[in-house]
Coordinates of C-alpha atoms in Angstrom, one line a residue:
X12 CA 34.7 28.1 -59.2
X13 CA 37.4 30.4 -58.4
X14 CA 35.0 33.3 -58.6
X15 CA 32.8 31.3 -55.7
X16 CA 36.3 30.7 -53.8
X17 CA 36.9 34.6 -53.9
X18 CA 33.7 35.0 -53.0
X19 CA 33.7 32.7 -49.8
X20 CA 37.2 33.8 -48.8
X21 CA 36.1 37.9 -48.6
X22 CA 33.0 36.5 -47.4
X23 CA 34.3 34.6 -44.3
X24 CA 36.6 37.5 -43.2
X25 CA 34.4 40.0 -43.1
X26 CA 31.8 37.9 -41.6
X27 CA 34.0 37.5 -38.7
X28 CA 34.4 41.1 -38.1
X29 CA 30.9 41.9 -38.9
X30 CA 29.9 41.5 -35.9
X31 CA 31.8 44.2 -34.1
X32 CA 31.2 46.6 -37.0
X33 CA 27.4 46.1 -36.6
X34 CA 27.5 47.4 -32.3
X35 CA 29.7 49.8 -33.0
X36 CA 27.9 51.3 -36.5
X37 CA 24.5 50.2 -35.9
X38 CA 24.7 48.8 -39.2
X39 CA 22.8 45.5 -40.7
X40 CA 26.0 43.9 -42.0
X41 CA 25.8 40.8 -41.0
X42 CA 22.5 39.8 -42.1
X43 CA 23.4 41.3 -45.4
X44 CA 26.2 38.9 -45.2
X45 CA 24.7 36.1 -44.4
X46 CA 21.7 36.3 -46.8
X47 CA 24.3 36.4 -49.6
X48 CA 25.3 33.6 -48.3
X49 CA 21.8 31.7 -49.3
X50 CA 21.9 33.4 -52.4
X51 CA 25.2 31.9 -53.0
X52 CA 24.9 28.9 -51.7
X53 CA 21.9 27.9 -54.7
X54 CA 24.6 28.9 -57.2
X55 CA 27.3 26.7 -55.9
X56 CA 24.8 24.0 -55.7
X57 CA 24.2 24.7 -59.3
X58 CA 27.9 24.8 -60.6
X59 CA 28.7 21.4 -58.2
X60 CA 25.2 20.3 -60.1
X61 CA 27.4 17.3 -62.1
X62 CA 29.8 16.7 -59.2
X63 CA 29.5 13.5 -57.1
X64 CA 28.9 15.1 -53.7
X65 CA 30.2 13.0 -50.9
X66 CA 28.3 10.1 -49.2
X67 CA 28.9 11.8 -45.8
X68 CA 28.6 15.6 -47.0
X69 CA 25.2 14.7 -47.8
X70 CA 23.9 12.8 -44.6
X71 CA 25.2 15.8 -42.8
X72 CA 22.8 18.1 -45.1
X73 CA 19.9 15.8 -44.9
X74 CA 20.6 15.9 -40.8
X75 CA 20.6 19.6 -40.8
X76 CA 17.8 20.1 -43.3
X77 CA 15.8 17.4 -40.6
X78 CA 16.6 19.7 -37.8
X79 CA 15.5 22.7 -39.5
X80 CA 12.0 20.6 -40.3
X81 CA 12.0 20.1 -36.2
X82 CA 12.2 23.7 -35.9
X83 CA 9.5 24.6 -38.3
X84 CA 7.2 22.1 -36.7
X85 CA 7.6 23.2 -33.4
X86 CA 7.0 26.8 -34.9
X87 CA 3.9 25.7 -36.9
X88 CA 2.5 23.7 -33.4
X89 CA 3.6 26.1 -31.2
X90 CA 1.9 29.5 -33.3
X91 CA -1.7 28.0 -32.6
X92 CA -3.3 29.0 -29.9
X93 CA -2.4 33.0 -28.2
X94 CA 0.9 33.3 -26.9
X95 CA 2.6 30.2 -27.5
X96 CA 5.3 31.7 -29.3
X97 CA 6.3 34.4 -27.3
X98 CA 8.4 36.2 -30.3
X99 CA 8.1 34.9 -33.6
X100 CA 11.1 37.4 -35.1
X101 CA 13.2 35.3 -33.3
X102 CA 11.9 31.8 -34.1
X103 CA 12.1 33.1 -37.8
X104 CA 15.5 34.2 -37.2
X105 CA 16.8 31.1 -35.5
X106 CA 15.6 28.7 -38.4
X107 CA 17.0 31.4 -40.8
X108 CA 20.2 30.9 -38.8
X109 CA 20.0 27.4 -39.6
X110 CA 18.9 27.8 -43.2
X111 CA 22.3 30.0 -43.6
X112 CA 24.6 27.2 -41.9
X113 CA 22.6 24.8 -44.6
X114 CA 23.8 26.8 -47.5
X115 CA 27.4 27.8 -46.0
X116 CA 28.1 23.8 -46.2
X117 CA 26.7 23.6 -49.6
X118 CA 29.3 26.5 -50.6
X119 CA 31.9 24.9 -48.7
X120 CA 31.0 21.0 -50.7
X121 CA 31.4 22.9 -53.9
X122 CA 34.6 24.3 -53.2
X123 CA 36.7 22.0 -50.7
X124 CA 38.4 20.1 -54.2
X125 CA 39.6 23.7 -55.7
X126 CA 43.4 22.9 -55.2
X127 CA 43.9 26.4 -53.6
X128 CA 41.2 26.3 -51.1
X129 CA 43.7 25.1 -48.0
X130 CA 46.3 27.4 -49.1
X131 CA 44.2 30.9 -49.8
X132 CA 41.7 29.7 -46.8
X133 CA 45.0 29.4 -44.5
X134 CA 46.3 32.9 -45.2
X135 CA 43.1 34.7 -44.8
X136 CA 42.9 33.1 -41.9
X137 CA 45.8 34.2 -40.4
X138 CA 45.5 37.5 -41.5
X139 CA 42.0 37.6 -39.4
X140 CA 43.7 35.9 -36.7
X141 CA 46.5 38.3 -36.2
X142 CA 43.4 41.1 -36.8
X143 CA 41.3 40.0 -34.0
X144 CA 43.6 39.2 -31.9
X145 CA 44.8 42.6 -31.8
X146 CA 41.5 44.6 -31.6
X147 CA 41.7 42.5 -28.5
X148 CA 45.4 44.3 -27.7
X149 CA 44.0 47.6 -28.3
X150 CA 41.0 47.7 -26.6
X151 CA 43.1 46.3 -23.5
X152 CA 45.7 49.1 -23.9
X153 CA 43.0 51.9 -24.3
X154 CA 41.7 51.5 -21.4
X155 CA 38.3 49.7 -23.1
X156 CA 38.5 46.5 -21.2
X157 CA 35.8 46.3 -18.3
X158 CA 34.0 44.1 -15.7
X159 CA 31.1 42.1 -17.9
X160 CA 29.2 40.3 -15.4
X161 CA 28.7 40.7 -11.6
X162 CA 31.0 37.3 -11.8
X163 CA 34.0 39.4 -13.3
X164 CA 37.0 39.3 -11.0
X165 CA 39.5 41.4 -14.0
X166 CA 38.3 43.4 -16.7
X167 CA 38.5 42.1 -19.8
X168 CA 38.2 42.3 -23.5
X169 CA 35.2 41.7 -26.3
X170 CA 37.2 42.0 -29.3
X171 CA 35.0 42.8 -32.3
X172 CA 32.7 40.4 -30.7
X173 CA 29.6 41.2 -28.4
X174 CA 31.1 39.2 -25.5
X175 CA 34.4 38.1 -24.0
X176 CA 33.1 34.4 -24.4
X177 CA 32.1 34.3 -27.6
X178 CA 35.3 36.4 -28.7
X179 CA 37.7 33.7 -27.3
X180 CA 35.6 30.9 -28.7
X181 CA 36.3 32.6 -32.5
X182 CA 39.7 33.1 -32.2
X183 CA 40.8 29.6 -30.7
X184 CA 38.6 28.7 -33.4
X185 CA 40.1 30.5 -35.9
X186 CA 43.7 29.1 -34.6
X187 CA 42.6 25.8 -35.1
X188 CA 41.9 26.4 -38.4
X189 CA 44.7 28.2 -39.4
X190 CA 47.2 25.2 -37.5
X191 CA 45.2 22.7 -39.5
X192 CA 45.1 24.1 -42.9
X193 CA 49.1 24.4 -41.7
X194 CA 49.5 20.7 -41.4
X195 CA 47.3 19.9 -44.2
X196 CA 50.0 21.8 -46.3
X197 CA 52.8 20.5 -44.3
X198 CA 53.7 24.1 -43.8
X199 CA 56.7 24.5 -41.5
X200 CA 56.2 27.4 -38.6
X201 CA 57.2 30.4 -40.1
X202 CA 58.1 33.6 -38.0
X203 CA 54.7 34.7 -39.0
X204 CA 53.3 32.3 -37.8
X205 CA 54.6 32.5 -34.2
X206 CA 53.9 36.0 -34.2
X207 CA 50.8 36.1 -35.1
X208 CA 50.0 33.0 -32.2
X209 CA 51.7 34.8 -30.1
X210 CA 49.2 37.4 -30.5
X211 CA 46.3 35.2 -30.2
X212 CA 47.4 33.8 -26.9
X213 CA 47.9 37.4 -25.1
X214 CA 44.6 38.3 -26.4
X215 CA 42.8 35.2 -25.3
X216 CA 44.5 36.3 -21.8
X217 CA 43.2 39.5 -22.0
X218 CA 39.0 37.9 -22.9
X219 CA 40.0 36.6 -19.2
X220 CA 37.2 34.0 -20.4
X221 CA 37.6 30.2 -19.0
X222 CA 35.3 29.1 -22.0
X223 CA 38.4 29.7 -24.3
X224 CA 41.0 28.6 -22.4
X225 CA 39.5 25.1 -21.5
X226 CA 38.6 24.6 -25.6
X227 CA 42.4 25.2 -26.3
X228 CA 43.2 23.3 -23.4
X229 CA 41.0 20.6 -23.5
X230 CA 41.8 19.7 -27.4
X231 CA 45.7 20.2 -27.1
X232 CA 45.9 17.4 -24.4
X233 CA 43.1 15.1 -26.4
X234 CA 45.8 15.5 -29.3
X235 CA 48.9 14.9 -27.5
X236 CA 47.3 12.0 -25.1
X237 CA 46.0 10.5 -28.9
X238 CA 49.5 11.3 -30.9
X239 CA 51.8 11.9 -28.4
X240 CA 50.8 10.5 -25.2
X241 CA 54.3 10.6 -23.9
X242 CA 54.1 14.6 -24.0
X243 CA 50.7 14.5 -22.3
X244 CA 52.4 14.8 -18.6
X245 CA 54.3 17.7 -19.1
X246 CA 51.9 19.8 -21.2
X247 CA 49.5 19.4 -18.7
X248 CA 52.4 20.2 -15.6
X249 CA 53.1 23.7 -17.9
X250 CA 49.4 24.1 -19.1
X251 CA 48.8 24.1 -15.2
X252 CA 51.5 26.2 -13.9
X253 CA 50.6 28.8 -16.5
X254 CA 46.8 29.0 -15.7
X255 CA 47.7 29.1 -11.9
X256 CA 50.1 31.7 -12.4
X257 CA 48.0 34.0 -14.6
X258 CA 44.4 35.6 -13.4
X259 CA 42.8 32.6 -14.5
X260 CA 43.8 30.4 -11.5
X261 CA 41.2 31.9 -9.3
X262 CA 38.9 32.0 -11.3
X263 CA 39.0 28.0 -12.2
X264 CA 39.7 27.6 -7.9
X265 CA 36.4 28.7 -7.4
X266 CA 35.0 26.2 -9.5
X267 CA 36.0 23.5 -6.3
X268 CA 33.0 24.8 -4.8
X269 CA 30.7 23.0 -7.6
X270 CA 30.4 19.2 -6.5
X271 CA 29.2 20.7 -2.7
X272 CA 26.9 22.8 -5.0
X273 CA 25.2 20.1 -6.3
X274 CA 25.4 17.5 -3.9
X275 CA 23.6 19.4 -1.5
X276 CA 20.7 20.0 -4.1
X277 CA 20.9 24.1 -4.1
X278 CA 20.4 24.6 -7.5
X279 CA 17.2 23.4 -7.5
X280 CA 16.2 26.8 -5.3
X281 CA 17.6 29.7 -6.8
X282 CA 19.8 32.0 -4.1
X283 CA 22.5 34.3 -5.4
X284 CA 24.5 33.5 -2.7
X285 CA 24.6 29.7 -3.6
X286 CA 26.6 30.8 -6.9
X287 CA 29.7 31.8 -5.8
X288 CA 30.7 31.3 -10.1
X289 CA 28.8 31.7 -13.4
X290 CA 29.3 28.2 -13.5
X291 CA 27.1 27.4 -10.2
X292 CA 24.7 29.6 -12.1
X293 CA 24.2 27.6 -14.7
X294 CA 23.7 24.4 -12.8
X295 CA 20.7 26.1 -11.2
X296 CA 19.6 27.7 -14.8
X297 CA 20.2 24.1 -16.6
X298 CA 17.7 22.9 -14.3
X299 CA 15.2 25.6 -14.2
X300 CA 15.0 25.4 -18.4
X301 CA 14.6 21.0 -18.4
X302 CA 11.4 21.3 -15.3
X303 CA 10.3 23.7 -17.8
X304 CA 10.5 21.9 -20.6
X305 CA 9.1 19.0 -20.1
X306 CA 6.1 20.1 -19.8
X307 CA 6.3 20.8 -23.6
X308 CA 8.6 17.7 -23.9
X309 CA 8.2 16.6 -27.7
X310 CA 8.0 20.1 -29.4
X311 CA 9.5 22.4 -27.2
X312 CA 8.6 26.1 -27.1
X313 CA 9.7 27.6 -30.1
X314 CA 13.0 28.0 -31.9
X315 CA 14.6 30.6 -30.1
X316 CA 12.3 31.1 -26.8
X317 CA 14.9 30.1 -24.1
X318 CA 16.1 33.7 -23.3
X319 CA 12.3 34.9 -23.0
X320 CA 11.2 32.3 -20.7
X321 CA 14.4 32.6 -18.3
X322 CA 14.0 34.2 -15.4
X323 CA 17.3 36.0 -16.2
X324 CA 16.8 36.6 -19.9
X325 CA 19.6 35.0 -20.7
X326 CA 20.2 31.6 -23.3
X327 CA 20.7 28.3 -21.5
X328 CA 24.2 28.3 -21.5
X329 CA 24.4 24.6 -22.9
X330 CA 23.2 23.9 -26.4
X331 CA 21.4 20.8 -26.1
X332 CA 19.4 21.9 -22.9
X333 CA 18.6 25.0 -25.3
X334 CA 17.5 22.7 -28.3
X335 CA 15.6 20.8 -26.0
X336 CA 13.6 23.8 -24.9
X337 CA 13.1 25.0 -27.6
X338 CA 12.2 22.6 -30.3
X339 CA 11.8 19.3 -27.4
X340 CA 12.8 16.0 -27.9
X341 CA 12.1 15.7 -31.6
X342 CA 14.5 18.3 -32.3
X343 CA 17.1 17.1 -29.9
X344 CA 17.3 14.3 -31.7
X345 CA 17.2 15.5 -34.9
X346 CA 20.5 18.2 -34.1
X347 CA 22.4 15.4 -32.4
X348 CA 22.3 13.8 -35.3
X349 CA 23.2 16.6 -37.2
X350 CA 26.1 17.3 -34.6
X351 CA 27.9 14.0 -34.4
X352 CA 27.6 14.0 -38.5
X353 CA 30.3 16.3 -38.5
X354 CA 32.8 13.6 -37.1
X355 CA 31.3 11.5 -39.0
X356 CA 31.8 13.5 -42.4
X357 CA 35.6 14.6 -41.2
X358 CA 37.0 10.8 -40.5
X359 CA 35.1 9.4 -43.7
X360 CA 38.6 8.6 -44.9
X361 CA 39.8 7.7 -42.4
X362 CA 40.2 3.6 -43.0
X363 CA 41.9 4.2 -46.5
X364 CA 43.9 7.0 -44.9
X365 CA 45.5 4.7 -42.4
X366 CA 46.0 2.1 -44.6
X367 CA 47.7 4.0 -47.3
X368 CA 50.3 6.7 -44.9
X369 CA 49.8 4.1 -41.2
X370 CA 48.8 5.2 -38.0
X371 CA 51.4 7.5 -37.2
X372 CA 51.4 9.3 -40.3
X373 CA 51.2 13.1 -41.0
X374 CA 47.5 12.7 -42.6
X375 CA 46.7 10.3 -39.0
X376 CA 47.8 13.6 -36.8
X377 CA 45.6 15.5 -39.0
X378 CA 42.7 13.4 -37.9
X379 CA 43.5 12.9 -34.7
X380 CA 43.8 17.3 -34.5
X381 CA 40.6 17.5 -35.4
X382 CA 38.8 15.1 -33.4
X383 CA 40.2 16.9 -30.1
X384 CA 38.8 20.0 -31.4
X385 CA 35.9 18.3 -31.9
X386 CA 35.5 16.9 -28.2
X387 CA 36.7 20.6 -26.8
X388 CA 34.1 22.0 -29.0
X389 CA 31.4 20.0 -28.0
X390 CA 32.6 20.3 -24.1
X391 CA 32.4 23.8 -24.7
X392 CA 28.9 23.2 -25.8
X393 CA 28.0 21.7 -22.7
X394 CA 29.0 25.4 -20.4
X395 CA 29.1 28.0 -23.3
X396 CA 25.9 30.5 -23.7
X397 CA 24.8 28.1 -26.2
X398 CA 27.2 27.2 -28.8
X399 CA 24.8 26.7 -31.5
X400 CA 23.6 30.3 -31.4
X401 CA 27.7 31.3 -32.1
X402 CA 27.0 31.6 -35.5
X403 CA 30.8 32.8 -36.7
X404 CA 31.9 30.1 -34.2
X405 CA 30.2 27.5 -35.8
X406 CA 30.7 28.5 -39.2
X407 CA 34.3 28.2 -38.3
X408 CA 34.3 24.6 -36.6
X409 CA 32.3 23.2 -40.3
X410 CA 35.2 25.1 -41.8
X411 CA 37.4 23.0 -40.5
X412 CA 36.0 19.6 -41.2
X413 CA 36.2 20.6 -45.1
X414 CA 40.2 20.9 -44.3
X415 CA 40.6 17.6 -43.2
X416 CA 38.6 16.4 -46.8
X417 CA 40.4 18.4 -48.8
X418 CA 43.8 18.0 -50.7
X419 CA 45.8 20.9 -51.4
X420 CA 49.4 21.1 -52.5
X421 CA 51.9 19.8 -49.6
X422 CA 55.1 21.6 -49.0
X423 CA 58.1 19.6 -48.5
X424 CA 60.7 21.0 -46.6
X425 CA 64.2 19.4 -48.0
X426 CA 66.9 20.4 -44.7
X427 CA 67.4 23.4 -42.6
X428 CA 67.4 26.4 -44.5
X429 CA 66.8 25.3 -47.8
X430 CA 64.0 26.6 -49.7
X431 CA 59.7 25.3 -50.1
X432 CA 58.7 23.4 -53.0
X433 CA 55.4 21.9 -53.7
X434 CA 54.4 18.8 -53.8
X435 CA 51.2 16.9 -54.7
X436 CA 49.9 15.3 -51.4
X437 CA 48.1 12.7 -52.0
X438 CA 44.8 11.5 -51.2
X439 CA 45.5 8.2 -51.2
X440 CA 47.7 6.9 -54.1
X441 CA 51.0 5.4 -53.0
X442 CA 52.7 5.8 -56.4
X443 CA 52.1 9.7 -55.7
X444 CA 54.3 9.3 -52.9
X445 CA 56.9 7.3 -54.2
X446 CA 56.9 10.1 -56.8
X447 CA 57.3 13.2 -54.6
X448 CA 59.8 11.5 -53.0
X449 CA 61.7 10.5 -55.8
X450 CA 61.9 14.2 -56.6
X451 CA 63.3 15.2 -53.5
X452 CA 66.1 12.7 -53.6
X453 CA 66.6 13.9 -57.4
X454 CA 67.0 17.8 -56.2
X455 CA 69.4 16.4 -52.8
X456 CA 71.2 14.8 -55.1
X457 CA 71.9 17.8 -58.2
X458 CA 72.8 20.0 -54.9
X459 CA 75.2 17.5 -53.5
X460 CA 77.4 17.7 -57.2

């Protein structure tokens, strides 16, 4: 196993980087990657052969293994008859896509009870945090920023990534896991730590992308309103002042413009003048793709058609319009299902949990952490170019659900400037508790004499 946690942690950081080496080598990386992956992934499933797998771990494998049977039967239905499928690379790509997600989670079962998967996971983590993050810097002070789309009021950044959206969606990802792996471990912020955020936030500026900022937004206050709801009015009074006071307050005033926009019906007739944003753009796109697709309204088109029958060539810019599309109502169900499993799989605990630490516990927060990523995520789903097509972006958000199951060695911190131990966290056994803390008051008190 630790030869398969190696393995996953070189694995995951390159992965995320891959991209960007790929556009700027014209290399194959990251399919090379990602087919190890598969490869893998069958081992791991043979080492974890005599291990119990979780109830929840494997509904969400049968839900993805049912999606990916949607997607080959709207690719099987859809290839009779001449030009159905208008590119069958890419439908064999997209349910490859989905194959490699199956097998990341089965890598990801066989390792989350290795009691140093939170702690290596976190520090690789923010290593390609603080990485990212300032490719982001130095593209910006090169002079390699630029205007993306005709929408573009600043120039901004791409990262390692192919886009300024999808590069702020990875690393506010990869924050979130590296601040939840932090409080799985009760971690205390280290100066490392608030450097290397620091970083992150001046280069989630710089990707200028509203996509980003809303997900960090938009799962800080579900947090705070959840944990600390007495915070919740003056984050949002500073999270406000600082978005109108930085480039990104014009860009989210335009957006005031949207209710007239569809109240008035334009988007149903497409004029470029009518889309003063990207985001009136989509309104009109959304509704272009479901006319569309109802006339194919079971099976869809094909796993990965939506860009080639878009008048703009372009992905629908919500994943579940994009599912529908493609694969129709058979496979929107089926990758609903598959979605809200996740939830399902991360708060599995969560009754015994409660019970055993209460409701304003450490291992409670925890919970509550990841459910507001999970609603900015799937927000972010509903505007992004397709969420489900981010593959290092997706990869990241199951990574995170395999944090809250697993139970790594907490550390304790015993007063102000004292030292780290570790301690055994539990998952669940009061006596556990009673005997970390009897060790602490055992140390306070040989340091008192």
């Amino acid at each position: 196993m630790n030869t398969l946690l190696l393995y996953f942690l070189i694995y995951t950081f390159f992965r995320s980087i891959s991209n960007g080496l790929d556009r700027l080598s014209g290399t194959s990386f990251s399919m090379i990657l990602s087919l190890t992956v598969i490869g893998i992934g069958v081992v791991a499933a043979w080492h974890a052969r005599h291990v119990r797998i979780h109830k929840r771990l494997f509904v969400l494998l049968i839900a993805m293994s049912v999606f990916v049977a949607a997607c080959i039967l709207s690719f099987v239905t859809n290839g009779f008859g001449a030009g159905k499928i208008v590119n069958q690379y890419t439908a064999l790509y997209e349910m490859f896509r989905y194959v490699h997600l199956i097998m990341f989670v089965t890598l990801l079962a066989a390792l989350y009870r290795h009691p140093d998967f939170c702690p290596r996971l976190h520090r690789v983590y923010m290593w390609l945090l603080f990485v990212i993050s300032a490719v982001g810097l130095g593209q910006y002070l090169t002079g390699h920023a630029e205007l993306v789309t005709q929408y573009d009021k600043f120039e901004r950044v791409a990262g390692l990534s192919s886009h300024p959206v999808p590069y702020s969606l990875e690393i506010v990802l990869t924050f979130f896991v590296c601040e939840l792996s932090r409080r799985k471990m009760r971690l205390p912020i280290q100066h490392f730590h608030l450097a290397v955020y620091s970083l992150f936030v001046v280069a989630l500026v710089l990707s200028a992308s509203r996509t980003g900022v809303a997900l960090l937004g938009v799962a800080l206050s579900v947090y705070l309103f959840v944990q600390r709801p007495a915070l919740l009015p003056a984050f949002a009074a500073a999270f406000a002042i600082l978005m109108w006071a930085s480039p990104f307050g014009e860009l989210f005033s335009d957006l005031k413009t949207v209710p007239d926009y569809i109240m008035n019906g334009e988007y149903v007739v497409w004029d470029w003048q009518t889309a003063v944003t990207s985001v009136h753009w989509r309104i009109h796109h959304w509704y272009y793709l479901s006319t569309l697709g109802l006339e194919r309204a079971w099976i869809g088109y094909g796993p990965g058609q939506t860009p080639l029958y878009s008048p703009f060539l372009l992905q629908a810019h919500n994943q579940f319009v994009e599912i529908f599309f493609d694969t129709g109502m058979v496979g929107l169900i089926s990758f609903a299902a598959f979605w809200f499993s996740l939830p399902v799989a991360a708060m599995s605990d969560r009754r015994r949990l409660i019970n055993t630490f209460g409701k304003k516990s450490v291992e409670a927060g925890i919970l509550h952490f990841w459910v507001a990523i999970f609603v900015g995520v799937t927000l972010v789903a509903l505007l992004d170019q397709s969420f489900n097509r981010e593959t290092v972006a997706f990869s990241h958000l199951i990574v995170t659900v395999f944090i809250v199951l697993s139970q790594p060695e907490a550390v304790a911190a015993r007063s102000p400037g004292w030292s780290f131990r570790h301690l055994l966290m539990t998952a669940g056994s009061p006596a556990d508790v009673a005997f970390g803390e009897r060790n602490l008051a055992v140390a306070e008190e040989r340091r008192s004499t």
